[in-house]
mmCIF file with all atom_site columns, C-alpha atoms in Angstrom:
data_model
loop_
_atom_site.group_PDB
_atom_site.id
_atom_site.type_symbol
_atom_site.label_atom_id
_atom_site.label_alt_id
_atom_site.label_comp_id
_atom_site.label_asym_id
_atom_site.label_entity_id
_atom_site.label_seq_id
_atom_site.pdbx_PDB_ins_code
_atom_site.Cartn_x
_atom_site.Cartn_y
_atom_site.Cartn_z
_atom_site.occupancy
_atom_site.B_iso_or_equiv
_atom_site.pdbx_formal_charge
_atom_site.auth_seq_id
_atom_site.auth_comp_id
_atom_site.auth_asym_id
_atom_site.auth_atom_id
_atom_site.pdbx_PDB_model_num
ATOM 1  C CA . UNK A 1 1  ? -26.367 -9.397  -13.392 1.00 0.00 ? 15 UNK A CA 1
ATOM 2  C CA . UNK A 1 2  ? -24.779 -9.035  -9.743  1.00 0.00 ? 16 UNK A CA 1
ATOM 3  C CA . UNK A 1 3  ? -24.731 -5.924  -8.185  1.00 0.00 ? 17 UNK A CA 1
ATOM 4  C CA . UNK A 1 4  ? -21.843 -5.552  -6.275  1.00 0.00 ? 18 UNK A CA 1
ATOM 5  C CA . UNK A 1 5  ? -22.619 -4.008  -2.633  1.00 0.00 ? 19 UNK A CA 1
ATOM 6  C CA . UNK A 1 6  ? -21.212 -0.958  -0.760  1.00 0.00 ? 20 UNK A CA 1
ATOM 7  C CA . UNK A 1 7  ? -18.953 -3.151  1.411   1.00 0.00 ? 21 UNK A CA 1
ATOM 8  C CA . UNK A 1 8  ? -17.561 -5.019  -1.867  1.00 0.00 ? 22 UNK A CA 1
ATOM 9  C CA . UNK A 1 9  ? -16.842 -1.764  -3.149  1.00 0.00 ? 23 UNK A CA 1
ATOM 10 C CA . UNK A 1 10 ? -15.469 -0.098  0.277   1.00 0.00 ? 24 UNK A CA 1
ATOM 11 C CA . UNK A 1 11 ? -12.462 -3.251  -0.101  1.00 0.00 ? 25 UNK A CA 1
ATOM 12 C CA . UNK A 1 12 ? -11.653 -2.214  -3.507  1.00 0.00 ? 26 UNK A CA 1
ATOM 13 C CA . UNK A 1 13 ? -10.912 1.193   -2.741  1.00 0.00 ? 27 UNK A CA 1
ATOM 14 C CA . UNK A 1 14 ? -8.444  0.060   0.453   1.00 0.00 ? 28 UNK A CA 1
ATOM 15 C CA . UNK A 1 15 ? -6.780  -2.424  -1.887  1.00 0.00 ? 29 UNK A CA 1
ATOM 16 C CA . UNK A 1 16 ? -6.587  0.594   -4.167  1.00 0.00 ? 30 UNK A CA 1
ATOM 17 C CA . UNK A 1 17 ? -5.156  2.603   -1.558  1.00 0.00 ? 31 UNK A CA 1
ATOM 18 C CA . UNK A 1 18 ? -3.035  -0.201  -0.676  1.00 0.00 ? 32 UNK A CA 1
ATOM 19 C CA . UNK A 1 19 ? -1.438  -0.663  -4.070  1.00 0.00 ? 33 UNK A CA 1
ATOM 20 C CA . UNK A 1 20 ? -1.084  2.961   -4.728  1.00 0.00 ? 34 UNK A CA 1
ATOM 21 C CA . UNK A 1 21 ? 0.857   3.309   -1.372  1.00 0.00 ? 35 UNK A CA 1
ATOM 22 C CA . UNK A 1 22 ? 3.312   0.039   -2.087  1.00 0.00 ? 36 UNK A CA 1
ATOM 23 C CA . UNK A 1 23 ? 4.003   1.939   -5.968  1.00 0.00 ? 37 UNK A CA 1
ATOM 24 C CA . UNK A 1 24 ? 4.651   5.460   -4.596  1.00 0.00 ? 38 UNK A CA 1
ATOM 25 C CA . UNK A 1 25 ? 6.928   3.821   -2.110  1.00 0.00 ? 39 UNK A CA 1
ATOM 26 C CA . UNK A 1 26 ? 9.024   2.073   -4.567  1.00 0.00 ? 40 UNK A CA 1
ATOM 27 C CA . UNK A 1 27 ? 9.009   5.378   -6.781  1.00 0.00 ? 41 UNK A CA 1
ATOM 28 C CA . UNK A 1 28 ? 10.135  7.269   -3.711  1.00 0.00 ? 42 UNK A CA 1
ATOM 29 C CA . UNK A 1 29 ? 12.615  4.397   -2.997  1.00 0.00 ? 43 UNK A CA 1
ATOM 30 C CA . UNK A 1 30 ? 14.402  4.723   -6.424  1.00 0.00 ? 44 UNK A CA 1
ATOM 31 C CA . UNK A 1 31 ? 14.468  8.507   -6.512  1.00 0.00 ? 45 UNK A CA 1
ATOM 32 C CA . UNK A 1 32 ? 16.382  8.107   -3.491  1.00 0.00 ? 46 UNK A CA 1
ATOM 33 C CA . UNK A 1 33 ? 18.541  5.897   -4.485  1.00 0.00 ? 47 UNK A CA 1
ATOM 34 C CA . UNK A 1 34 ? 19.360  7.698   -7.691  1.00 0.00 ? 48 UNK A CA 1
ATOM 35 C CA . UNK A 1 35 ? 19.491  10.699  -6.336  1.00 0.00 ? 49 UNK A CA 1
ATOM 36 C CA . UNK A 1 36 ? 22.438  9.533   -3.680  1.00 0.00 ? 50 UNK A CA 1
ATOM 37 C CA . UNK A 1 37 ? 24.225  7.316   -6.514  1.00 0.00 ? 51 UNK A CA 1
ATOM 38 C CA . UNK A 1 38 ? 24.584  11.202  -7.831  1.00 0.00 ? 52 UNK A CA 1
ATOM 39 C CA . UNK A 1 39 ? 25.975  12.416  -5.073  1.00 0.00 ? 53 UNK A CA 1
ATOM 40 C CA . UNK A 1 40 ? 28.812  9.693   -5.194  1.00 0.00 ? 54 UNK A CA 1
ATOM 41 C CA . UNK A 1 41 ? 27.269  7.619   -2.577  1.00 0.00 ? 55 UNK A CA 1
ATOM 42 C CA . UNK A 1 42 ? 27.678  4.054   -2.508  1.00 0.00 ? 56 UNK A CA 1
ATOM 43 C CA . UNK A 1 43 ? 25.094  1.062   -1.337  1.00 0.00 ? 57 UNK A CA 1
ATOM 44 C CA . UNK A 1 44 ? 27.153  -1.913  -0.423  1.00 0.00 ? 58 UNK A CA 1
ATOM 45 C CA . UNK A 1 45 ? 24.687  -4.916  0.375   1.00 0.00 ? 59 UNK A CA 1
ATOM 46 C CA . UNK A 1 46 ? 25.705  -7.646  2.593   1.00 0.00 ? 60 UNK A CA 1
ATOM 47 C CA . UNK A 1 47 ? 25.846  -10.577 1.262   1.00 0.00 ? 61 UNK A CA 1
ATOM 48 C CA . UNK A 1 48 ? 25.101  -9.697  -2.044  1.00 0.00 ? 62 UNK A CA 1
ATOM 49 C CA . UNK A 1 49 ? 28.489  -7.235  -2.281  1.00 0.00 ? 63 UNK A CA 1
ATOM 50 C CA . UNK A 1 50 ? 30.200  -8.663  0.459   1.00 0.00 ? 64 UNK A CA 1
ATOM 51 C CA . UNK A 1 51 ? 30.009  -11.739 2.695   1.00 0.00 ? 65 UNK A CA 1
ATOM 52 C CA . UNK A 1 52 ? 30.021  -9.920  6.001   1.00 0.00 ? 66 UNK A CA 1
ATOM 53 C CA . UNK A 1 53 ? 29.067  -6.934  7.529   1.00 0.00 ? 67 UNK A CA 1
ATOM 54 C CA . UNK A 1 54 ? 32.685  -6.381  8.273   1.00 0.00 ? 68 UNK A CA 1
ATOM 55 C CA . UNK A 1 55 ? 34.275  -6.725  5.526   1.00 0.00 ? 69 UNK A CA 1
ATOM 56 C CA . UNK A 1 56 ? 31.417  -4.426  4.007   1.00 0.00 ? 70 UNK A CA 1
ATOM 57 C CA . UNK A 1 57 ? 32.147  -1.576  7.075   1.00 0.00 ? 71 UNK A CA 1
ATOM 58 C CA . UNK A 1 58 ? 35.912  -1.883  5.712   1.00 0.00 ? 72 UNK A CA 1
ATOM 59 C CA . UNK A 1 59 ? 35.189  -1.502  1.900   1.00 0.00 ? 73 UNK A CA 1
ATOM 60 C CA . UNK A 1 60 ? 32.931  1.634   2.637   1.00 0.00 ? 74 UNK A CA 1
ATOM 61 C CA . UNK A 1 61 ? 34.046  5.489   2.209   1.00 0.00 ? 75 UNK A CA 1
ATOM 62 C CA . UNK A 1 62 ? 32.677  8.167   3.889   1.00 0.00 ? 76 UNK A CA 1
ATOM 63 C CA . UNK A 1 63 ? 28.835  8.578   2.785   1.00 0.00 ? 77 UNK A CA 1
ATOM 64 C CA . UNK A 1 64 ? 28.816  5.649   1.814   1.00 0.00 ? 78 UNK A CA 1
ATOM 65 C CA . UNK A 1 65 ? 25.027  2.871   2.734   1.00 0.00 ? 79 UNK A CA 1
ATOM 66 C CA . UNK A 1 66 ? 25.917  -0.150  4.361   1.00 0.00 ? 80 UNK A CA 1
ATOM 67 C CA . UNK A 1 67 ? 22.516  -2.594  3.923   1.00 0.00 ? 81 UNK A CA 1
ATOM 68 C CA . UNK A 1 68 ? 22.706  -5.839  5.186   1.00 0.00 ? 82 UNK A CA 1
ATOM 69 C CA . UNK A 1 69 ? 19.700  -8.323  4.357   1.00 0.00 ? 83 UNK A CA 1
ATOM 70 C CA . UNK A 1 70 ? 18.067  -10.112 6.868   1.00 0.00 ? 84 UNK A CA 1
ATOM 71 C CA . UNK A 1 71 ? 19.395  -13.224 8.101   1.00 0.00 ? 85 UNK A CA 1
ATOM 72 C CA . UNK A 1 72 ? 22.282  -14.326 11.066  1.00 0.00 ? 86 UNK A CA 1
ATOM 73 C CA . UNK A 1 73 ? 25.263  -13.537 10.941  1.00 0.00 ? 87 UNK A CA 1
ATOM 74 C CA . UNK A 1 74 ? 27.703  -14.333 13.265  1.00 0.00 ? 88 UNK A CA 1
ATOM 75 C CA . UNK A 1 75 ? 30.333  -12.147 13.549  1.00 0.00 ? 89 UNK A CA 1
ATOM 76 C CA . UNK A 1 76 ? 32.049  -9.132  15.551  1.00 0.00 ? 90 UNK A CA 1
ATOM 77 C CA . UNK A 1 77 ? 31.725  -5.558  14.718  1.00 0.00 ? 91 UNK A CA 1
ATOM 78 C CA . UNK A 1 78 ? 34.425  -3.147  14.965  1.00 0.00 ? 92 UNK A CA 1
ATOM 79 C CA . UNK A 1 79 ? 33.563  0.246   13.568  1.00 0.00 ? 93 UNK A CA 1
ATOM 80 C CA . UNK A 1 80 ? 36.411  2.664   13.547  1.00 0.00 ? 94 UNK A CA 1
ATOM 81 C CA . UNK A 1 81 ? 35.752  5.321   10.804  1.00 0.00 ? 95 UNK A CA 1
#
């Protein structure tokens, strides 16, 4: 039978830590996110919602979470709320 040595064991417990981390930050994550869809507060995703930032920026209300995703977009900004 192998006997699995301290330095085996030493990586499990950092991927454990690891793992815990990544699911308490996707718990946190959701509370938030319920917790502001309470509140009235909207999360417009670019491109998913809308195909560009600006036309996201012009759909939003006050409060409201513009994300965009990562990728290049080409475009001008104006902000004016």
């Amino acid at each position: 039978m192998l006997n699995p040595s301290r330095y085996s064991r030493s990586n499990l417990v950092i991927i454990a830590v690891i793992v815990l981390c990544i699911m308490a930050f996707g718990i946190i994550a959701g509370v938030i996110a319920l917790n502001l869809r309470s509140q009235g507060v909207n999360l417009i995703i670019v491109p998913d919602d809308y195909p560009s930032i600006q036309a996201a920026i012009e759909a939003a209300h006050p409060g409201d979470i513009v994300q965009v995703r990562a990728g290049a977009y080409s475009e001008n900004i104006t902000l004016n709320k």
